[in-house]
mmCIF file of C-alpha atoms and ligand atoms in Angstrom:
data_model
loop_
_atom_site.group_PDB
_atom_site.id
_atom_site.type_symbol
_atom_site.label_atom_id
_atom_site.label_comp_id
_atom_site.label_asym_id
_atom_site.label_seq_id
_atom_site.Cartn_x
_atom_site.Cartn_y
_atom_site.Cartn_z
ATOM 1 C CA UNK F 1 113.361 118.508 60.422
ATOM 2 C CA UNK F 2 116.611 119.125 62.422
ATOM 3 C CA UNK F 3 117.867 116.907 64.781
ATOM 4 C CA UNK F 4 117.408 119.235 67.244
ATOM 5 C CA UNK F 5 113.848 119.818 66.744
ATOM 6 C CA UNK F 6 113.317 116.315 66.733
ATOM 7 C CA UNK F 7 114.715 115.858 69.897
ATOM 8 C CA UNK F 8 112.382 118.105 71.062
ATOM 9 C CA UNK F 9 109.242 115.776 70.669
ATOM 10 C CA UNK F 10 107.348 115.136 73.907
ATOM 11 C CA UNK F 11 107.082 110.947 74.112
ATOM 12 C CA UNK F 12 105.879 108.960 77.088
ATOM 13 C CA UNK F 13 109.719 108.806 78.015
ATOM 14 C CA UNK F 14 109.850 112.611 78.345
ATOM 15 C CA UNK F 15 106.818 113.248 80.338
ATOM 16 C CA UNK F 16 107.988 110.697 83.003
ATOM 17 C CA UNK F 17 111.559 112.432 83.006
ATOM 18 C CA UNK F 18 109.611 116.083 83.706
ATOM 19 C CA UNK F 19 108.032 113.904 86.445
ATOM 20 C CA UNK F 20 110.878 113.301 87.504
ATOM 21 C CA UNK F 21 112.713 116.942 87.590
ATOM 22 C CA UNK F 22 109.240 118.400 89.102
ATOM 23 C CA UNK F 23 108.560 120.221 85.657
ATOM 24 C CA UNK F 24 104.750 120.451 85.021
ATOM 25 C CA UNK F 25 103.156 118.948 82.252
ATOM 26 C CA UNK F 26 100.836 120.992 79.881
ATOM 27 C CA UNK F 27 98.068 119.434 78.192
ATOM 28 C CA UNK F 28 95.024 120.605 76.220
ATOM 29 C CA UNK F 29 91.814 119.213 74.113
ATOM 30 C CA UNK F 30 91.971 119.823 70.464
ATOM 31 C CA UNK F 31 89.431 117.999 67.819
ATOM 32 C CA UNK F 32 90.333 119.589 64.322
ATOM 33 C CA UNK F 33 93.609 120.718 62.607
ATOM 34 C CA UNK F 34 93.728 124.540 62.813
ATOM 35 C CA UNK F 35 93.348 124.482 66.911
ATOM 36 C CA UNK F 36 95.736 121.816 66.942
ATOM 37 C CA UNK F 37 98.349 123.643 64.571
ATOM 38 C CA UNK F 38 98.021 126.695 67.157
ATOM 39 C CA UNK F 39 97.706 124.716 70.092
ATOM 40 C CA UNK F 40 101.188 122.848 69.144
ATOM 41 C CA UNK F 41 103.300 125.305 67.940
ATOM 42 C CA UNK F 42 102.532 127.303 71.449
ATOM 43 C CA UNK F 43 104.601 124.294 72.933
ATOM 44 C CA UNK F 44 101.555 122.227 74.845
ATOM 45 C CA UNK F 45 103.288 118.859 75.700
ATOM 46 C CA UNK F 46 100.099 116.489 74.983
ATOM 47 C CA UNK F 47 97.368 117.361 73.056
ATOM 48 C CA UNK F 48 94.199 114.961 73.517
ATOM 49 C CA UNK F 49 91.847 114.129 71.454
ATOM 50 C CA UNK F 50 88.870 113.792 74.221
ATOM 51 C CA UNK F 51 85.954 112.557 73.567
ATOM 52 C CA UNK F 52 84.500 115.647 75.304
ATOM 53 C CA UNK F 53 84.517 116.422 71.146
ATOM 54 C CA UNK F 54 80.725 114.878 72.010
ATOM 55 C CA UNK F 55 79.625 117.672 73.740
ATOM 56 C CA UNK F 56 82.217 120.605 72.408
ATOM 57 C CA UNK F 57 81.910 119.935 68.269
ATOM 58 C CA UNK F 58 78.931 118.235 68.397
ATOM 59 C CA UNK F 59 76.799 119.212 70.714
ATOM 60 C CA UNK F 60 75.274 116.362 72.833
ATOM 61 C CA UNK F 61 74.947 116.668 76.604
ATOM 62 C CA UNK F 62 77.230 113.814 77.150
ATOM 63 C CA UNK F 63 80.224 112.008 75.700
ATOM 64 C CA UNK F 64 78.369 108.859 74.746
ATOM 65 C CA UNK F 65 76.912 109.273 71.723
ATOM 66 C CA UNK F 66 80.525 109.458 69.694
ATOM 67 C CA UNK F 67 81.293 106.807 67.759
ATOM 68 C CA UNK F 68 85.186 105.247 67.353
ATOM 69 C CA UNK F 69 84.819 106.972 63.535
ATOM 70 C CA UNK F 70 84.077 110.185 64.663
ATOM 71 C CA UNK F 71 86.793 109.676 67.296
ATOM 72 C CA UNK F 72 89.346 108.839 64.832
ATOM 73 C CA UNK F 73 88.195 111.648 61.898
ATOM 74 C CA UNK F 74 88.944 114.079 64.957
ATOM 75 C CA UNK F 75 92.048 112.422 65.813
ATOM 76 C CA UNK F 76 93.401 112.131 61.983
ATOM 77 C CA UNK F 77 92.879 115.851 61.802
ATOM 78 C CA UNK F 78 94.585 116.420 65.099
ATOM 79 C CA UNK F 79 97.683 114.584 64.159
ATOM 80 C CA UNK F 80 97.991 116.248 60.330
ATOM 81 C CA UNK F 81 98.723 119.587 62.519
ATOM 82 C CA UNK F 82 100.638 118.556 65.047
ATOM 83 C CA UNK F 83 104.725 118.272 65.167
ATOM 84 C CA UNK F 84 105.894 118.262 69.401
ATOM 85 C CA UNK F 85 103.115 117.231 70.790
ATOM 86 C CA UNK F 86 102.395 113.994 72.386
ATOM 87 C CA UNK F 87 98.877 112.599 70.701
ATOM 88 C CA UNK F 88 96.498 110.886 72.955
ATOM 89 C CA UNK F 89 93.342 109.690 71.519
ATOM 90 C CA UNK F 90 90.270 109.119 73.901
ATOM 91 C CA UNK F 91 88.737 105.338 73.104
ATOM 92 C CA UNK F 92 84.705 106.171 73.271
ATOM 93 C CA UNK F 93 82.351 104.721 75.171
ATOM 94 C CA UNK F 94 81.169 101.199 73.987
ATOM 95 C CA UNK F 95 84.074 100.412 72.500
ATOM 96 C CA UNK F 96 86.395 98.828 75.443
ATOM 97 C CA UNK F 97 84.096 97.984 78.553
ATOM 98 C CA UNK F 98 83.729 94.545 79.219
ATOM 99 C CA UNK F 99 85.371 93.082 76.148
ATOM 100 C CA UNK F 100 88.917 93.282 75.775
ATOM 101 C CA UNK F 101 89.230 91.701 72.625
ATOM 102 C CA UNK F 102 86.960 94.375 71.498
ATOM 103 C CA UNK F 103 88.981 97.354 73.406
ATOM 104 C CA UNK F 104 92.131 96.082 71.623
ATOM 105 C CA UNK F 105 90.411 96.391 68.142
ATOM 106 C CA UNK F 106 89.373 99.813 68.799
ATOM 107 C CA UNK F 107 93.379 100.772 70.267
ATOM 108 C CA UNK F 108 94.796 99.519 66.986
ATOM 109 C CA UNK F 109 91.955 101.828 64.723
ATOM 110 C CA UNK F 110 92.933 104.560 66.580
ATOM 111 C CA UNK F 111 96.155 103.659 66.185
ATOM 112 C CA UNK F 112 96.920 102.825 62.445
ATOM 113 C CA UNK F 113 94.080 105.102 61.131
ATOM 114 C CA UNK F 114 95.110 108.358 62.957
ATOM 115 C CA UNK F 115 98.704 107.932 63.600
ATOM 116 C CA UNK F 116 97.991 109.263 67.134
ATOM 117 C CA UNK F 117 100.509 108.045 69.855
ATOM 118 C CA UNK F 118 98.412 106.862 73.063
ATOM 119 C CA UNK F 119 94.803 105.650 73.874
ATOM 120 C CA UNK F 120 92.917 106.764 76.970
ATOM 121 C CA UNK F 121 90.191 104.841 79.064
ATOM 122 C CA UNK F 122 88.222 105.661 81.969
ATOM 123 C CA UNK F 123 88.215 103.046 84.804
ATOM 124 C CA UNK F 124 90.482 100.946 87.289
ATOM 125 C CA UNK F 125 90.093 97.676 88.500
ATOM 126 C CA UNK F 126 86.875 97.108 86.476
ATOM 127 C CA UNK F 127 88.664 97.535 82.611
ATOM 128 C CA UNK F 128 91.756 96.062 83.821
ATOM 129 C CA UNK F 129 91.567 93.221 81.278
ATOM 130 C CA UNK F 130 91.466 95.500 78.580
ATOM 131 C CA UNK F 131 94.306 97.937 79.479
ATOM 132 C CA UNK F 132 96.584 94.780 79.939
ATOM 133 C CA UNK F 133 95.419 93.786 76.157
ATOM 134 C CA UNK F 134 95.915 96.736 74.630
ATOM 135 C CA UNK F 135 99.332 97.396 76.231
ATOM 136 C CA UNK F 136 100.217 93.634 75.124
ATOM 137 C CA UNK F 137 100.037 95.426 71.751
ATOM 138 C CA UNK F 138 102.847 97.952 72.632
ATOM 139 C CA UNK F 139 100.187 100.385 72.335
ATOM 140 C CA UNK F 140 100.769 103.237 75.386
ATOM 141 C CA UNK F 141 98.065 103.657 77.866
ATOM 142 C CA UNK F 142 96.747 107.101 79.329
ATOM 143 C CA UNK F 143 93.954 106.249 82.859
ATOM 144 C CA UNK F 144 91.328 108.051 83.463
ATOM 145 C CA UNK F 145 89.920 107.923 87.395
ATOM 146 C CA UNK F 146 87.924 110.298 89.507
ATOM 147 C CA UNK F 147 84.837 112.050 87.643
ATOM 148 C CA UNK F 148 84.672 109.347 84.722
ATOM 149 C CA UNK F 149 82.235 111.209 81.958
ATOM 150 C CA UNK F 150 81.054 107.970 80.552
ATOM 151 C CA UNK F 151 80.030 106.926 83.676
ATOM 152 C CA UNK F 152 77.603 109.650 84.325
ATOM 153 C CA UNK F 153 74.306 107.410 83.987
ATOM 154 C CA UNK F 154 75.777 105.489 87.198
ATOM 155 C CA UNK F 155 77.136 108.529 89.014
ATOM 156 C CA UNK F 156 73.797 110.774 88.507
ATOM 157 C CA UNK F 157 75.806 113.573 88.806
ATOM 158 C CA UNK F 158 78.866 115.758 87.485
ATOM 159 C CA UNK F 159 79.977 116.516 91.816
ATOM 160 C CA UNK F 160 83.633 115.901 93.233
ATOM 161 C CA UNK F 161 84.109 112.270 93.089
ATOM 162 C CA UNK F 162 86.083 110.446 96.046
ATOM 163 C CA UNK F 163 85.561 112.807 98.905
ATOM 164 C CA UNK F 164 84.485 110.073 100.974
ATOM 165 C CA UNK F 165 87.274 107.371 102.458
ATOM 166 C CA UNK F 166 86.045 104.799 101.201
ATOM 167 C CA UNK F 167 85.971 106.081 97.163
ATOM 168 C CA UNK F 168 89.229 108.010 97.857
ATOM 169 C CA UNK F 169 90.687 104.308 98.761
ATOM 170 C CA UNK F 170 89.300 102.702 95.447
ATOM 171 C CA UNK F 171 90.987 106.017 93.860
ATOM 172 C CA UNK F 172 94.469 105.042 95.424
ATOM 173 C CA UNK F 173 94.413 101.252 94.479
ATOM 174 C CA UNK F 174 93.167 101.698 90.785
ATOM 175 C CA UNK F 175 95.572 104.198 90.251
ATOM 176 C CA UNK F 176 98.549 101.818 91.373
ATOM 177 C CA UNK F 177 96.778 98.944 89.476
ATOM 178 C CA UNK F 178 96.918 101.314 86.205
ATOM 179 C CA UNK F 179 100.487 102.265 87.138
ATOM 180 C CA UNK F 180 101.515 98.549 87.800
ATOM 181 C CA UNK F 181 99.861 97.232 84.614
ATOM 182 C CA UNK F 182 101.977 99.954 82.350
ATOM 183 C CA UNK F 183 99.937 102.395 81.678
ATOM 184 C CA UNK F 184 102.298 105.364 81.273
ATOM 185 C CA UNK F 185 99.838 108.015 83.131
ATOM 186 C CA UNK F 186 96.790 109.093 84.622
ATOM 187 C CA UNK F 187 94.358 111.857 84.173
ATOM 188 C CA UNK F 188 92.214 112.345 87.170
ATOM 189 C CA UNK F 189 89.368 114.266 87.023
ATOM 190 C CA UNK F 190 87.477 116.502 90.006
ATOM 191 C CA UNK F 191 88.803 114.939 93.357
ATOM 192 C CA UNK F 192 89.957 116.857 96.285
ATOM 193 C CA UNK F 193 92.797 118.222 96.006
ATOM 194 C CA UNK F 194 94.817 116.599 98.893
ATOM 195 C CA UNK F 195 93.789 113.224 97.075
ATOM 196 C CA UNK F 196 95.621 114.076 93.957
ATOM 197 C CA UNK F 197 98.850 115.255 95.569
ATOM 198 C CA UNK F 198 98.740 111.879 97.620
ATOM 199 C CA UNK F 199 98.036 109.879 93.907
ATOM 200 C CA UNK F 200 100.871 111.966 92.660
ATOM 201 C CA UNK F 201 103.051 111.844 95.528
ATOM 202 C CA UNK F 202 102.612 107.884 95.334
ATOM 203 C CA UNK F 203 102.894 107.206 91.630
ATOM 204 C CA UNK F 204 105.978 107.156 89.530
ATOM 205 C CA UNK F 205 103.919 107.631 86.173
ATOM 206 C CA UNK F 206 102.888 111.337 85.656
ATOM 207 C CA UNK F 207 99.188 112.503 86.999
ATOM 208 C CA UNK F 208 97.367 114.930 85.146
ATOM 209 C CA UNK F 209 94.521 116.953 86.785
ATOM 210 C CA UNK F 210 92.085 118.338 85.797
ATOM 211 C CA UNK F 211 90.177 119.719 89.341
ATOM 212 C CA UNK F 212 92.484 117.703 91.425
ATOM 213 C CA UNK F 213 94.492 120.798 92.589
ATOM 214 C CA UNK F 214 98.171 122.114 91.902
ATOM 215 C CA UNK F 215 99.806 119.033 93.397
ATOM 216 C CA UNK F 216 99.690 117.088 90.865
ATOM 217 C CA UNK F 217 102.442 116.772 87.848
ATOM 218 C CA UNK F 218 100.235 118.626 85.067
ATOM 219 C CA UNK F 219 97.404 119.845 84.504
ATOM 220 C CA UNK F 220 94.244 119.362 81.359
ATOM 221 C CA UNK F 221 91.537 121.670 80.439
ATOM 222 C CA UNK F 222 89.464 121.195 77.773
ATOM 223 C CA UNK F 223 90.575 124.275 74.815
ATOM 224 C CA UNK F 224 87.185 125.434 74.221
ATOM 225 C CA UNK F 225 86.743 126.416 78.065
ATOM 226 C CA UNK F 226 90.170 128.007 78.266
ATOM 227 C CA UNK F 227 89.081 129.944 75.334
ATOM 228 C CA UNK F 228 85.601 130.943 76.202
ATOM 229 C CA UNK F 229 83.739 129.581 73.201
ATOM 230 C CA UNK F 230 81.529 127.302 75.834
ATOM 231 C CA UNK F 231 79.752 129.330 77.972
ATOM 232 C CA UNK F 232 77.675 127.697 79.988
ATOM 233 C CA UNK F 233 80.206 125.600 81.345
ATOM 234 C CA UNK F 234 81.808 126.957 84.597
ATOM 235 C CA UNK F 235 82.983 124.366 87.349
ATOM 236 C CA UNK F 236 85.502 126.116 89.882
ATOM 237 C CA UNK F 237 88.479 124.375 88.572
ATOM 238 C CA UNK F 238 87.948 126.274 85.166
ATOM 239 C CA UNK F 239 90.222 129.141 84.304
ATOM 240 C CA UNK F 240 88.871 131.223 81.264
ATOM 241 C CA UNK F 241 92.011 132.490 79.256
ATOM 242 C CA UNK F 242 89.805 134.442 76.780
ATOM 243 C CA UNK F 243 86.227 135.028 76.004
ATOM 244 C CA UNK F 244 86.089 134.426 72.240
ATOM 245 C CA UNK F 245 82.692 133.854 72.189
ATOM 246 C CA UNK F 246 82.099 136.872 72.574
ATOM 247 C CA UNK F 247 85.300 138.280 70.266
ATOM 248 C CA UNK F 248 83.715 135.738 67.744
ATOM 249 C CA UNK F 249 80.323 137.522 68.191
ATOM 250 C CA UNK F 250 81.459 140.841 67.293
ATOM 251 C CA UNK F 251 83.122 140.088 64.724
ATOM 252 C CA UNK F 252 80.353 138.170 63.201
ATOM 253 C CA UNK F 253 77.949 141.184 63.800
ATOM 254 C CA UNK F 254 80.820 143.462 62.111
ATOM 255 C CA UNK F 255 80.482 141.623 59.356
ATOM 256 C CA UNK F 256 76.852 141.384 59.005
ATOM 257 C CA UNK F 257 76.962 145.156 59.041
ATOM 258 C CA UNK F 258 79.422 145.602 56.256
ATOM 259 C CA UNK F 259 77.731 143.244 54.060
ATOM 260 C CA UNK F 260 74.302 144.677 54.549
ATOM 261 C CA UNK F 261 75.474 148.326 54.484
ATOM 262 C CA UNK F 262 77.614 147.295 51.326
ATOM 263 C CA UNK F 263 80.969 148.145 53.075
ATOM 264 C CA UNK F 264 82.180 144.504 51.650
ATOM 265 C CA UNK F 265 83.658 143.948 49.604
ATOM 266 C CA UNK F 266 85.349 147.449 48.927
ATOM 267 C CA UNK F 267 87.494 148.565 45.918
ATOM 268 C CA UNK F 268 90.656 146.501 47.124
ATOM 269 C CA UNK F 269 88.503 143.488 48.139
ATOM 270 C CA UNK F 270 87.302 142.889 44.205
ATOM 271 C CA UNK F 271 88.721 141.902 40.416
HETATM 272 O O1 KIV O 301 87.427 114.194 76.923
HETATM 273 C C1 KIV O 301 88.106 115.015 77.555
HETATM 274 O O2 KIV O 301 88.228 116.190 77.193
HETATM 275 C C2 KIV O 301 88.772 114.563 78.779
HETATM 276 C C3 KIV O 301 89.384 115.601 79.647
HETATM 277 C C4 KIV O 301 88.344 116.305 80.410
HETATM 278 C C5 KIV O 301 90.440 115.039 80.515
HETATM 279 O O3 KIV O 301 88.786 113.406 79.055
#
């Protein structure tokens, strides 16, 4: 690798210098190695490894049946493929509430095992303890406030988080006690959008939305959405790029035909 393509990687250092010179930061899901090749080479600046892989690969309603294995098999595949990108790794539920020792543990897997080059945890105030032990570790932070997936037993409900003053406050000061305790920044997830231009606005660290409106310094979708391989799926902040389910459905039919008519394999398609 040139120098020059080296200098091109995305690190923690360049995201906060786009911050910085108001250029928007891309980021996207990916969970195995041939999305991630694609994704990467198309010049995404982070790729994360979310644990939505819980409901995208394999199929659960939430995100809190993955285990920190199947979290790092994803992520080791993620970071064969990928050569700019910045890797974040999402840290699964049970494995950094309430027990820091634990949540640093779990950072240094993910860390040694998949090579990745952040950890990201949903909560503020609450896993404070744990963010501060894991970044004693050099190991960089990404937040996660607003809609918090692995809280959904306590929330009840997948609606806009912090539209009321008194949530929209606890959004604020979390975000600055992320900010002040390192982390290097913070997705947040389905607030108004005034809120998230006043978090960005605020913070020095980038904030990454993802249905927190255009003011904020990036924005995340999960890939299979953007793609339209999940279907079902379709909150208002969701832009479908694609619908590949569908593209994937045809061709699948196509080639149900050709075998069953014995189209395939033809003369050039044999020994
Ligand atoms: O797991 C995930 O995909 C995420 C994004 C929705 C930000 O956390």
């Amino acid at each position: 690798m040139s120098i020059e393509s080296k200098a091109k990687i995305v690190t923690t250092h360049v995201l906060h210098e786009m911050k910085l010179r108001g250029e928007k930061i891309a980021m996207l899901t990916s969970y195995d190695f041939s999305m991630a090749r694609i994704v990467d080479a198309a010049g995404i600046d982070i790729i994360l490894v979310g644990d939505s892989a819980s409901n995208v690969m394999a199929g659960f309603e939430s995100t809190l049946p993955i285990t920190l294995d199947q979290m790092i098999y994803h992520g080791q595949s993620v970071v064969r493929a990928t050569k700019r990108a910045l890797v974040v790794v999402d840290l699964p539920f049970g494995t950094y509430q309430g027990n820091s020792k634990l949540a640093l543990n779990s950072s240094i897997r993910i860390m040694k095992e998949t090579g990745a080059d952040a950890v990201k945890l949903e909560g503020g105030r609450e896993i404070l303890e744990s963010v501060n032990r894991i970044l004693s570790a050099g190991i960089p932070v990404m937040g996660h406030l607003g809609l918090t997936p692995q809280s959904i037993h306590k929330f009840g409900t997948y609606v806009v988080r912090a539209r009321d003053e008194e949530e929209a406050d606890k959004l604020v000061e979390d975000a600055h006690i992320l900010q002040d305790a390192g982390c290097f920044s913070i997705v947040l997830e389905k607030i108004p959008a005034k809120l998230g231009a006043q978090v960005s606005r605020e913070l020095k660290i980038p904030i990454i939305g993802i249905g927190a409106g255009p003011g904020v310094d990036g924005q995340v979708l999960v890939i299979h959405d953007l793609l339209g391989i999940t279907q079902e799926f379709s909150p208002r902040f969701l832009r479908r790029y694609h619908n590949l389910f569908a593209e994937i459905s045809g061709a699948v039919q196509s080639y149900i035909k050709d075998v069953k008519s014995v189209d395939f394999p033809n003369e050039r398609e044999q020994y």
